[in-house]
PDB file of C-alpha atoms and ligand atoms in Angstrom:
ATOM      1  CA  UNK A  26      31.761  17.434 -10.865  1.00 70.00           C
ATOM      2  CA  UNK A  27      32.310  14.279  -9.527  1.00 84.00           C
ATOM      3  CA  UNK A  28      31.286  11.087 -12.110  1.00 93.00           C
ATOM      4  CA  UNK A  29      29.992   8.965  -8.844  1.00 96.00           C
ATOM      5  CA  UNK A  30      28.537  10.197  -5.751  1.00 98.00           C
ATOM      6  CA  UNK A  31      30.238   9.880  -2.360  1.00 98.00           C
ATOM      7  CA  UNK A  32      29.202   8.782   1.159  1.00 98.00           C
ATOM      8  CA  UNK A  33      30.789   9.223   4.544  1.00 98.00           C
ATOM      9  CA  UNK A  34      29.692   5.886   5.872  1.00 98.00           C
ATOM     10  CA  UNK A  35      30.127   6.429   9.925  1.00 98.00           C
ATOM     11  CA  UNK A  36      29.841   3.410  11.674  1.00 98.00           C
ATOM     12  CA  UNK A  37      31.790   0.418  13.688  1.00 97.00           C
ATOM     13  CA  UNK A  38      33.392  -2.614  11.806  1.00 97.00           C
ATOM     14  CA  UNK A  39      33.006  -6.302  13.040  1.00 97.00           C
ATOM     15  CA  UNK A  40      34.762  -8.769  11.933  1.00 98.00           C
ATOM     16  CA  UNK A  41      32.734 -11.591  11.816  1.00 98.00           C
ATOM     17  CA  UNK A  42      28.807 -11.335  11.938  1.00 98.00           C
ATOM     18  CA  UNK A  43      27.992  -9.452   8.456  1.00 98.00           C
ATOM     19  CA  UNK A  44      27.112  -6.682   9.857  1.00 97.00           C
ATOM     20  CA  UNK A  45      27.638  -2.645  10.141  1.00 98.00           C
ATOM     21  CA  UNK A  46      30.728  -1.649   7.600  1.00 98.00           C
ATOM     22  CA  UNK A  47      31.622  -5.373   6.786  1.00 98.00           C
ATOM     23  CA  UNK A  48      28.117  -4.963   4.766  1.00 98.00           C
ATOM     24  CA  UNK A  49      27.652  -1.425   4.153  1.00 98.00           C
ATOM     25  CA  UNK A  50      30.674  -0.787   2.056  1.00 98.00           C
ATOM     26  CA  UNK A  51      30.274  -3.908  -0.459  1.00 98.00           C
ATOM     27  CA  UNK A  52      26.404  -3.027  -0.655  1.00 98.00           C
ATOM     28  CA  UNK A  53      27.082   0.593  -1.663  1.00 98.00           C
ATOM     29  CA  UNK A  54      30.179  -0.019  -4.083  1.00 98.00           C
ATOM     30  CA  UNK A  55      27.900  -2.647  -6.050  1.00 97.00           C
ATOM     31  CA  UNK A  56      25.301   0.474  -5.802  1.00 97.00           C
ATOM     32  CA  UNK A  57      27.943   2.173  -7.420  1.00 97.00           C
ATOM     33  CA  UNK A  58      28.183   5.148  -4.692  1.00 98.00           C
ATOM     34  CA  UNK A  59      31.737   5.465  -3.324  1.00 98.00           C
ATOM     35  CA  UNK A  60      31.271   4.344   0.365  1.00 98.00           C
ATOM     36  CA  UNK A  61      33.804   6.552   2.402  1.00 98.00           C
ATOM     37  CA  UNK A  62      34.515   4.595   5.682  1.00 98.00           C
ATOM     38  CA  UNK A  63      34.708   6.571   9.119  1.00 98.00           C
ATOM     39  CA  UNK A  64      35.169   3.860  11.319  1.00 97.00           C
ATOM     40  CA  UNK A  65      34.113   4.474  14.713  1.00 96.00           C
ATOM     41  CA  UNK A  66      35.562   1.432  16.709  1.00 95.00           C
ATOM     42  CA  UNK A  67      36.700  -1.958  15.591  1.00 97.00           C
ATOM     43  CA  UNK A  68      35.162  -5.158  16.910  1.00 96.00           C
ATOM     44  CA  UNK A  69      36.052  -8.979  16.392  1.00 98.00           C
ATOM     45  CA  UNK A  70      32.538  -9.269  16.106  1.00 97.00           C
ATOM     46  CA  UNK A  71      29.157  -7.786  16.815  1.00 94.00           C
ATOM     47  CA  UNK A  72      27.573  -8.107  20.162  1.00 90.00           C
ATOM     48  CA  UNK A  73      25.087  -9.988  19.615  1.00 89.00           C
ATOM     49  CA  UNK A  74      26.459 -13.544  20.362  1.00 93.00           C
ATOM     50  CA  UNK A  75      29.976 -14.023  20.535  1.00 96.00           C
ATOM     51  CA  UNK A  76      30.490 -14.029  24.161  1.00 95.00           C
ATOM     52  CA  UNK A  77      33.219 -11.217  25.636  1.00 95.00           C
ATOM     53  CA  UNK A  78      34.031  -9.775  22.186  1.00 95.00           C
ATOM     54  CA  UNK A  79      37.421  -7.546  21.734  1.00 97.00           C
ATOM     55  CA  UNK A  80      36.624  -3.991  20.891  1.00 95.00           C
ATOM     56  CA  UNK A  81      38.719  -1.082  20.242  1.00 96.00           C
ATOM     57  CA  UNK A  82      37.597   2.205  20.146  1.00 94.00           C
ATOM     58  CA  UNK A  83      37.611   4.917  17.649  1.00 97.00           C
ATOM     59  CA  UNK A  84      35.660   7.872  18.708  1.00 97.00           C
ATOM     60  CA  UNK A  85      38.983  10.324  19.191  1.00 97.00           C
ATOM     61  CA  UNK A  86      39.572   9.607  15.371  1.00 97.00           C
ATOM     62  CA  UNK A  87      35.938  10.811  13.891  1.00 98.00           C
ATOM     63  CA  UNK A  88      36.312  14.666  14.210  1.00 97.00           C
ATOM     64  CA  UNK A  89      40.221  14.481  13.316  1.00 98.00           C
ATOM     65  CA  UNK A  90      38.862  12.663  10.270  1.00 98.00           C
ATOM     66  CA  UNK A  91      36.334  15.540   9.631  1.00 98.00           C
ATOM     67  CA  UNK A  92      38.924  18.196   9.645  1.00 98.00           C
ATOM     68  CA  UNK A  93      41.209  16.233   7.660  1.00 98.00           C
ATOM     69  CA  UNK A  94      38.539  16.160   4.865  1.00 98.00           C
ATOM     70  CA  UNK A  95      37.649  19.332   5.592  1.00 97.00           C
ATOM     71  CA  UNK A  96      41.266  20.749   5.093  1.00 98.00           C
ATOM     72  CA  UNK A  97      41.548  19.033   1.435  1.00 98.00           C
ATOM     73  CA  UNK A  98      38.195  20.313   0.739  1.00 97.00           C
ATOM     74  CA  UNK A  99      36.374  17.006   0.323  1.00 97.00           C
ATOM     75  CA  UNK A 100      32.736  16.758   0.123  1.00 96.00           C
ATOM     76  CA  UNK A 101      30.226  14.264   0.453  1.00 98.00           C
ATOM     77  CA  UNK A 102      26.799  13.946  -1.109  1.00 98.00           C
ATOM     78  CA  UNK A 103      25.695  11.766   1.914  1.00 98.00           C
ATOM     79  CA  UNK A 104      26.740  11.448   5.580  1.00 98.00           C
ATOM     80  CA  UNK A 105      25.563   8.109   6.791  1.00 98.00           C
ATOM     81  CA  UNK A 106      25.916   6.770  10.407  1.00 98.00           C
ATOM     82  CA  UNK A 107      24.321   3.831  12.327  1.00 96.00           C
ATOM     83  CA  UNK A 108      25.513   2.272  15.503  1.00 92.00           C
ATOM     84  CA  UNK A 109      27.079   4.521  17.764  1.00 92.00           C
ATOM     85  CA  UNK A 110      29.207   3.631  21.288  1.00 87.00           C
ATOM     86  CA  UNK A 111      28.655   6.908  23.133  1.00 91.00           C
ATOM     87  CA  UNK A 112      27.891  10.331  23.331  1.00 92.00           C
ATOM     88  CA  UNK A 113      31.134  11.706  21.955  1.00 95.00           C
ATOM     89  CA  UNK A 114      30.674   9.509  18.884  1.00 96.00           C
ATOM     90  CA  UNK A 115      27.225  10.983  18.077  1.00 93.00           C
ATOM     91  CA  UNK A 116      28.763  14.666  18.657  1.00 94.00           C
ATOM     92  CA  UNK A 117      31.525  13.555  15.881  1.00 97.00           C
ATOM     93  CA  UNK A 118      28.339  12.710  13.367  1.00 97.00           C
ATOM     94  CA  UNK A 119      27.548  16.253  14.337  1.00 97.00           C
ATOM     95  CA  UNK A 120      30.506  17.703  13.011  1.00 97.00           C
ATOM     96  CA  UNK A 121      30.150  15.794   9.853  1.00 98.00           C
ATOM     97  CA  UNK A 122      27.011  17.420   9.419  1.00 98.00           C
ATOM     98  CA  UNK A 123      27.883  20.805  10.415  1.00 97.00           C
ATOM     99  CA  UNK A 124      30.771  20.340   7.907  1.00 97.00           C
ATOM    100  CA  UNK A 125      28.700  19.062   5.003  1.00 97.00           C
ATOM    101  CA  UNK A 126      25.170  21.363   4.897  1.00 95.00           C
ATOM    102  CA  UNK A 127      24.568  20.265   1.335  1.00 96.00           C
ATOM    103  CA  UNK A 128      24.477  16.604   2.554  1.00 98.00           C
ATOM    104  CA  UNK A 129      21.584  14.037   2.424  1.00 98.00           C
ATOM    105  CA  UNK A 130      22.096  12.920   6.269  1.00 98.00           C
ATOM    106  CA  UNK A 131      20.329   9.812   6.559  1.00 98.00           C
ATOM    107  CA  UNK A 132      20.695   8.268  10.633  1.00 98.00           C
ATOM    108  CA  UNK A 133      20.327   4.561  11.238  1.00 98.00           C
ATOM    109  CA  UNK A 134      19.871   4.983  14.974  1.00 97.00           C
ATOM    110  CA  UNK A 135      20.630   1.664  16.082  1.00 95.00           C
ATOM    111  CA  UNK A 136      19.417   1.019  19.447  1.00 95.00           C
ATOM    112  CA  UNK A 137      17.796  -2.208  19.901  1.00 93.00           C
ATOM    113  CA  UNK A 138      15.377  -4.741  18.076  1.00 91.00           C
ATOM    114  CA  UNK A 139      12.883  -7.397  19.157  1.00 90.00           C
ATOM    115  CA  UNK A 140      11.613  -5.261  22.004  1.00 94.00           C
ATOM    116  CA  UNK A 141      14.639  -4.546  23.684  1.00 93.00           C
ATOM    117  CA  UNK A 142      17.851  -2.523  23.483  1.00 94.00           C
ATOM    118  CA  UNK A 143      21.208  -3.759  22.820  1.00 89.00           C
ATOM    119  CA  UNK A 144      23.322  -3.933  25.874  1.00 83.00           C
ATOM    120  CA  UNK A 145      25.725  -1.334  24.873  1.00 85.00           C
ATOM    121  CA  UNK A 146      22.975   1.162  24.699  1.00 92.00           C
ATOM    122  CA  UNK A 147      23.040   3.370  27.783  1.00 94.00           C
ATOM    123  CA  UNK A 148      20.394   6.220  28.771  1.00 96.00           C
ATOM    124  CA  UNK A 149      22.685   8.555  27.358  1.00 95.00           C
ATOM    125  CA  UNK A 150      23.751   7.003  24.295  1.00 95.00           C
ATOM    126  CA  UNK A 151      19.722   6.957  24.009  1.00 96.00           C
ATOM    127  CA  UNK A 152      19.312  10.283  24.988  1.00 96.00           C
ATOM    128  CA  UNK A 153      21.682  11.513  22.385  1.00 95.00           C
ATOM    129  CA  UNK A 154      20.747   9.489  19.462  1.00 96.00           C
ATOM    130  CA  UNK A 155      17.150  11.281  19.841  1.00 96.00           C
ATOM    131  CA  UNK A 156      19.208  14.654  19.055  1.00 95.00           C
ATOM    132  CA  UNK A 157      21.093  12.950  16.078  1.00 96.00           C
ATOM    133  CA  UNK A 158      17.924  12.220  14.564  1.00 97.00           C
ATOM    134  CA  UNK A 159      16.791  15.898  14.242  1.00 96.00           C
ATOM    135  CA  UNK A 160      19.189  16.800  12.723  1.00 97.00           C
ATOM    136  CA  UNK A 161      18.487  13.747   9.955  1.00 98.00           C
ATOM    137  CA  UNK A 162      16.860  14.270   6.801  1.00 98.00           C
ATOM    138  CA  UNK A 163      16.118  10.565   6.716  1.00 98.00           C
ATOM    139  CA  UNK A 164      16.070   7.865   9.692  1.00 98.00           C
ATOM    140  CA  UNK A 165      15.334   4.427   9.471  1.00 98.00           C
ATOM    141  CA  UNK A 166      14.592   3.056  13.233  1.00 98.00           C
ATOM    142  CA  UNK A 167      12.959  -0.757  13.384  1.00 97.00           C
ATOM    143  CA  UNK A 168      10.097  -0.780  15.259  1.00 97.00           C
ATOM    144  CA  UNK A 169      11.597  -1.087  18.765  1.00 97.00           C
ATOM    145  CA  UNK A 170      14.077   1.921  18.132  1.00 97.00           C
ATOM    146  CA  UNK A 171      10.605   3.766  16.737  1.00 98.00           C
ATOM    147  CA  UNK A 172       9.421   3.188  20.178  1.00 98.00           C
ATOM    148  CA  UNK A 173      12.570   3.740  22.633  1.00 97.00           C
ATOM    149  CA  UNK A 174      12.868   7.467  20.329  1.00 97.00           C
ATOM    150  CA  UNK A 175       9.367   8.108  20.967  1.00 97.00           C
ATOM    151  CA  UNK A 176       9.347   6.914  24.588  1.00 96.00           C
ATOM    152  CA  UNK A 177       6.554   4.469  24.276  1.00 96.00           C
ATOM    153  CA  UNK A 178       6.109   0.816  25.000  1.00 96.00           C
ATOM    154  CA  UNK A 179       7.322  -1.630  22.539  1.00 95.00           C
ATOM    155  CA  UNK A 180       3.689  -2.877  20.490  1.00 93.00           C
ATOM    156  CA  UNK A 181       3.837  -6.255  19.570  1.00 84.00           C
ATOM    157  CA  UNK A 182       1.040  -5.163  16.959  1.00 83.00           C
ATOM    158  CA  UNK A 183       0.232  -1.609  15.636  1.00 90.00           C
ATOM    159  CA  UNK A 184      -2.799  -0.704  13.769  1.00 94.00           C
ATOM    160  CA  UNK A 185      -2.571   1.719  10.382  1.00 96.00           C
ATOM    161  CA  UNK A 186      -3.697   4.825  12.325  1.00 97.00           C
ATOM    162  CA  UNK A 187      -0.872   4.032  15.033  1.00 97.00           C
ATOM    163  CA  UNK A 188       1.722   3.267  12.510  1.00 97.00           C
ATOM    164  CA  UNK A 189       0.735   6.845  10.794  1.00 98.00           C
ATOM    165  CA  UNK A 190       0.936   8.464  13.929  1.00 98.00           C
ATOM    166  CA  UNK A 191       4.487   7.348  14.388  1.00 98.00           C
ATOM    167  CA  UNK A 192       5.815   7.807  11.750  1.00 98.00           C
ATOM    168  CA  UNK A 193       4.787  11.829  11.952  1.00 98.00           C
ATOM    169  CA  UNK A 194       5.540  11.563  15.299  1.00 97.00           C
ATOM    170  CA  UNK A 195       9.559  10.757  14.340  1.00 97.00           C
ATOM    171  CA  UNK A 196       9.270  13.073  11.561  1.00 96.00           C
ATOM    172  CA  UNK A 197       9.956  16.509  13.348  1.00 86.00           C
ATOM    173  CA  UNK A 198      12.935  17.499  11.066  1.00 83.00           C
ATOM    174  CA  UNK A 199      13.527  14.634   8.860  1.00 94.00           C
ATOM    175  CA  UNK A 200      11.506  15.010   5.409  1.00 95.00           C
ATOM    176  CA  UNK A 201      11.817  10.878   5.261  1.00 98.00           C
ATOM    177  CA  UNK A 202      10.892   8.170   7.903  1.00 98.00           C
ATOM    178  CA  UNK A 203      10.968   4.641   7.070  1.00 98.00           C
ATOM    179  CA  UNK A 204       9.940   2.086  10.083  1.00 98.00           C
ATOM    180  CA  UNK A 205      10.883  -1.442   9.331  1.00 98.00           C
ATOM    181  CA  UNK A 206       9.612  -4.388  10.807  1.00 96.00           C
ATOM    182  CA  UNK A 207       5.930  -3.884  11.629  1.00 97.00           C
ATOM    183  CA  UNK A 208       3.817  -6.527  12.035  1.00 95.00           C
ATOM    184  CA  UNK A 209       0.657  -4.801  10.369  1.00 94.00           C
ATOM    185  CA  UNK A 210      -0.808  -8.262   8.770  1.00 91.00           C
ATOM    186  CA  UNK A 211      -0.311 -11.776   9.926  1.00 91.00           C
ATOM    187  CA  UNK A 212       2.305 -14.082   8.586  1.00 93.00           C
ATOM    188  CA  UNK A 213       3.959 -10.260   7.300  1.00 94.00           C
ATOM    189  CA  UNK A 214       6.254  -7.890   8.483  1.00 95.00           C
ATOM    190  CA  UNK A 215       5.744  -4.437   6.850  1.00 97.00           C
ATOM    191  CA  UNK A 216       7.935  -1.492   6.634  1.00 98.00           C
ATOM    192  CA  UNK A 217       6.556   1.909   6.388  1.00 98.00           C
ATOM    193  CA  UNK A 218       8.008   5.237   4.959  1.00 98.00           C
ATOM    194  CA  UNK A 219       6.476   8.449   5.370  1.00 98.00           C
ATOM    195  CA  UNK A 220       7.206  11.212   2.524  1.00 98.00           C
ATOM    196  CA  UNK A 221       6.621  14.644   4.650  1.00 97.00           C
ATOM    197  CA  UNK A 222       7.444  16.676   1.558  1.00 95.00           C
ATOM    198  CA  UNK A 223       4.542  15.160  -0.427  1.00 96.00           C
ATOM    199  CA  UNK A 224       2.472  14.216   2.404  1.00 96.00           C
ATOM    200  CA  UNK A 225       2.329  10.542   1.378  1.00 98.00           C
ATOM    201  CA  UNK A 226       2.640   7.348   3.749  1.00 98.00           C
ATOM    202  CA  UNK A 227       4.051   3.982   1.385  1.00 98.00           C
ATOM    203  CA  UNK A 228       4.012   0.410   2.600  1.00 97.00           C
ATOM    204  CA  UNK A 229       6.180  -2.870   1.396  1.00 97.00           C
ATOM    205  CA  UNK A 230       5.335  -6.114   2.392  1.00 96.00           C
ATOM    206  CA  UNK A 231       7.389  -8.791   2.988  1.00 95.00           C
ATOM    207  CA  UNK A 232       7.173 -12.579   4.403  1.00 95.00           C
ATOM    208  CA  UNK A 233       7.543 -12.993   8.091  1.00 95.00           C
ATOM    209  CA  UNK A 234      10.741 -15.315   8.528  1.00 97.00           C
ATOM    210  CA  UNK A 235      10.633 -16.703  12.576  1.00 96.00           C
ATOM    211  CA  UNK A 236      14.646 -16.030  12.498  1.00 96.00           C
ATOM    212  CA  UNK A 237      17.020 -12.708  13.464  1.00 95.00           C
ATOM    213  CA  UNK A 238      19.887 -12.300  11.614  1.00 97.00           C
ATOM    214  CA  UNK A 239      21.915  -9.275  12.497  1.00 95.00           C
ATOM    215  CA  UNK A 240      22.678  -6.953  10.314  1.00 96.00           C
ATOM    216  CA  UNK A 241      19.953  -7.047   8.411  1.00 97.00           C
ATOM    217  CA  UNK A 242      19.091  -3.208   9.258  1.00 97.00           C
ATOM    218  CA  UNK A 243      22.250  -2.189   7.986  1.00 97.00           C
ATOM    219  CA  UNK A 244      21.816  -3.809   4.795  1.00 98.00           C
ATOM    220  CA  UNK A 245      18.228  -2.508   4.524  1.00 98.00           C
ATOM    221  CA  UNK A 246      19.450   0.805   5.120  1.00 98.00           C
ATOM    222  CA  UNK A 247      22.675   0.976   2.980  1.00 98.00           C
ATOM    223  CA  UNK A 248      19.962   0.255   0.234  1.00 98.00           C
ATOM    224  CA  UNK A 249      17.556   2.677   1.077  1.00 98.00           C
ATOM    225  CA  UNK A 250      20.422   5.203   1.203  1.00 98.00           C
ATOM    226  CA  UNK A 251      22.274   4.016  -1.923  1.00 98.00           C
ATOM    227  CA  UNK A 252      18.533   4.436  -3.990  1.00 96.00           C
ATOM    228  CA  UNK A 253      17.771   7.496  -2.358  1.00 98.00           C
ATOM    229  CA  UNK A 254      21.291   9.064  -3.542  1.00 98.00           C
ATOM    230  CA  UNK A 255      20.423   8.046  -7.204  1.00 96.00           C
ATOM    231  CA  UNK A 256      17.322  10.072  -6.844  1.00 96.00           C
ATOM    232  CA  UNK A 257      14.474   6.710  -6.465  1.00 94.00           C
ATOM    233  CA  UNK A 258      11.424   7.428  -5.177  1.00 95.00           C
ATOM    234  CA  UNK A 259      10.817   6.928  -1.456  1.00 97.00           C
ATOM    235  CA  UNK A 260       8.374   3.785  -2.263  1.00 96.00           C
ATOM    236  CA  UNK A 261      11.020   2.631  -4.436  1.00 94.00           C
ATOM    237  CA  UNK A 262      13.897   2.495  -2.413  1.00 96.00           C
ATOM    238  CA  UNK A 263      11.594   0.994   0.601  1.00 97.00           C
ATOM    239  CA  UNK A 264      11.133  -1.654  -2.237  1.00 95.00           C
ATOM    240  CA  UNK A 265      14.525  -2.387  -3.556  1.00 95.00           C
ATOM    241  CA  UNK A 266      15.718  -2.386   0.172  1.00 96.00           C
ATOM    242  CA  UNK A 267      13.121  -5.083   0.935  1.00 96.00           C
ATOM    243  CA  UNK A 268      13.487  -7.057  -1.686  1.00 95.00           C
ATOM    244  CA  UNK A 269      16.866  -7.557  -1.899  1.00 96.00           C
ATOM    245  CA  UNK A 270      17.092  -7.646   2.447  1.00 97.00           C
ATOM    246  CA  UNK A 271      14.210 -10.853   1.953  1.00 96.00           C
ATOM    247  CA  UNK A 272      16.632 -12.691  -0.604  1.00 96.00           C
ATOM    248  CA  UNK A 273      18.972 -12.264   2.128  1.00 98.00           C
ATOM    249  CA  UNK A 274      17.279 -13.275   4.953  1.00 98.00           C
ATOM    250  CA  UNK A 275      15.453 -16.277   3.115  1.00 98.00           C
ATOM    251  CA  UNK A 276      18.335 -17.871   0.826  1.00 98.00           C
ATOM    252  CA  UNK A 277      20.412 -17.792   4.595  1.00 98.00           C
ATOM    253  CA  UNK A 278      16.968 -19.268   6.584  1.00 98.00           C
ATOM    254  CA  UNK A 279      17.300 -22.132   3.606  1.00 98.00           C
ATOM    255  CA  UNK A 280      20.593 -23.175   4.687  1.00 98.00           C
ATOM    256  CA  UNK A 281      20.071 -23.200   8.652  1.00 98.00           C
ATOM    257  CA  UNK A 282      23.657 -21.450   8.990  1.00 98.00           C
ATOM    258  CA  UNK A 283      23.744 -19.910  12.913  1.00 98.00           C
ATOM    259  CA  UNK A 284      21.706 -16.603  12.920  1.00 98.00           C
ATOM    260  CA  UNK A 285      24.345 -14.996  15.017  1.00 98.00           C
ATOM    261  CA  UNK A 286      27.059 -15.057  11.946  1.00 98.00           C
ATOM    262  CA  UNK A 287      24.397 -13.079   9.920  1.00 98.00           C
ATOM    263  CA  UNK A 288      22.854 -13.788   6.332  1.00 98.00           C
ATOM    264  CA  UNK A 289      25.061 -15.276   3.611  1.00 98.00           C
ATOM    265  CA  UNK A 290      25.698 -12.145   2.581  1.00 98.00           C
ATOM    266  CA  UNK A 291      27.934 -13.122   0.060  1.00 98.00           C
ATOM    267  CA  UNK A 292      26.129 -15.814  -1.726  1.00 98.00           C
ATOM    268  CA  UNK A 293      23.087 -13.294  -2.252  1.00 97.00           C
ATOM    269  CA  UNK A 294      25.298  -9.908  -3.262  1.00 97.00           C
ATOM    270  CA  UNK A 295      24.712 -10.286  -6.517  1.00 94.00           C
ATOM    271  CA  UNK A 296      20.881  -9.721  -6.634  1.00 92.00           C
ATOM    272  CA  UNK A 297      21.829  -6.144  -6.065  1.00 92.00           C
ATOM    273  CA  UNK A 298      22.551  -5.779 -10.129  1.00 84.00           C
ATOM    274  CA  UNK A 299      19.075  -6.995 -10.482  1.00 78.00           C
ATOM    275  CA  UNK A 300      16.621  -5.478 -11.452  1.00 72.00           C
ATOM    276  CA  UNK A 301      13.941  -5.942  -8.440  1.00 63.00           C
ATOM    277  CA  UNK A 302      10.043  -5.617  -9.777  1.00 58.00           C
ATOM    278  CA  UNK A 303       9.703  -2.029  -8.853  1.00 59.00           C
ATOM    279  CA  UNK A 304       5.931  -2.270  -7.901  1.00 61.00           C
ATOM    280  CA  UNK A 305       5.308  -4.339  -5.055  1.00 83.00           C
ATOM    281  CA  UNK A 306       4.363  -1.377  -2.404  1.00 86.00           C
ATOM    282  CA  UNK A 307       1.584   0.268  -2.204  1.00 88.00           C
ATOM    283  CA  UNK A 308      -0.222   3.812   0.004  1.00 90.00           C
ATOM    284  CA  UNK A 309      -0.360   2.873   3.774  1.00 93.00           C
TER     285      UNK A 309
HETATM  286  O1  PXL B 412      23.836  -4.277  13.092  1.00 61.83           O
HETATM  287  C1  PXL B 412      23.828  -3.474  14.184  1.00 61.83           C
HETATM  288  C2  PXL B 412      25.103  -3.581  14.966  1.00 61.83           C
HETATM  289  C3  PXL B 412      26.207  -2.871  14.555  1.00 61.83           C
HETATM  290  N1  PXL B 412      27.374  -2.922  15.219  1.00 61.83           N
HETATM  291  C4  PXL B 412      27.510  -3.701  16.307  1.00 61.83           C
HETATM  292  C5  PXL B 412      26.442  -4.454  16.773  1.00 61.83           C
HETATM  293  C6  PXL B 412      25.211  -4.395  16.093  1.00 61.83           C
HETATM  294  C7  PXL B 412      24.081  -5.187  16.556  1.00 61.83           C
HETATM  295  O2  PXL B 412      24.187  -6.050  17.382  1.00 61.83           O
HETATM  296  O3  PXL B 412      26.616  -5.223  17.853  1.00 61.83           O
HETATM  297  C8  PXL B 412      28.833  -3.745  17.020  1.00 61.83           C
END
């Protein structure tokens, strides 16, 4: 038996831009899960800003990885993955969980946020990303990548019933489906999970901050997983992921650093030792 839990963290590394692996790894280790990192292409920094960034690509290394752990007979308790380049990338998730049936597979498909798509994000990265996530247990989509996996029109508002209805919608094999970002009350941004196993829909509110930093969804969901691997309630890991990303996000607004070089992760890391008040969500 292993003393700490272990997850195969599948996802690109920027350099500069806190955001995918360069916050995912430190956020888990303090969460005391051992983040294992599958690295699916290596980036000077995200896309999001920097111009003509330098990218290498990884995918011909994630199912080489698999087998590798496969041969030694390593396990993981989670397989994580967010932002994926292409097709073949999403097929190496696949194999990881193929490999690992015991596995929580939680799927951060990162596709786009404010109403649009990133620009790497093709028809068929699109197309296969909506496979990925049936094969999930958990996903985590914002509300734009809610609404390019569902095929509808991005809502710049969405009432309860709506919200319900997507999150059921996106639930077809995953037990858990948290949306983040909805803008369900004004001067708010809500996110939204949906417990299929107990029937129960859970809302956390948070302050609406007029700023995007990137990366933010990765941190959000490296919590959410990290909580859900100790065995936290759904509401409760929706909360501590909040909490901790609104810290983030206003500590970093209160400093007017450029949003493209992400939240000061580093000045805030150490709110993830404390002990958030465990009660601020409530039913949807
Ligand atoms: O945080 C999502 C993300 C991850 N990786 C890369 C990105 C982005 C968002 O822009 O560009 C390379």
């Amino acid at each position: 038996m292993s003393v700490l839990k272990k997850v195969a963290a599948i996802h690109d590394i920027s350099g500069i831009g806190r955001c995918s692996l360069s916050v995912i790894l430190p956020t888990l280790s303090v969460m005391g899960i051992q983040a294992c990192a599958v690295p699916t292409a290596v980036l000077s920094a995200h896309t999001g800003g920097f111009g003509d960034v330098e990218m290498r690509d990884l995918t011909d290394y994630i199912i080489p990885c698999f087998e590798h752990y496969h041969t030694q007979g390593i396990e993981f308790d989670a397989i994580y993955s967010g932002f994926l380049a292409s097709k073949a990338q999403i097929d190496g998730c696949l194999a990881f969980f193929e490999g690992n049936k015991g596995a929580l597979k939680i799927v951060d498909p990162v596709l786009g946020d404010g109403g649009k798509a990133y620009r790497t994000i093709t028809p068929c990265i699109i197309d296969a990303m909506k496979k990925l996530v049936k094969y999930a247990d958990v996903i985590t989509p914002n509300l734009t990548e809610a609404a390019i996996l569902l095929g509808e029109d991005f809502p710049h508002e969405l009432s309860v019933q709506q919200a319900k209805s997507w999150l059921v919608r996106l639930s077809d094999n995953a037990e858990t489906v948290v949306i983040t970002s909805v803008p369900l009350l004004e001067g708010k941004i809500s996110n939204l999970g949906y417990d299929k196993r107990n029937s129960a829909f859970w809302r956390v509110d948070c302050d609406f901050v007029p700023i995007h930093y990137p990366g933010t969804g990765d941190i959000f969901a490296s919590i959410l997983t990290g909580s859900l691997m100790k065995g936290e309630s759904l509401p409760i890991a929706i909360n501590r992921a909040t909490a901790f990303t609104q810290i983030a996000v206003k500590t970093t607004y209160s400093y007017g650093t450029p949003a493209r070089e992400g939240v000061l992760f580093e000045k805030v890391v150490g709110w993830l030792n404390s002990d958030v008040t465990l009660s601020d969500f409530s039913k949807l």
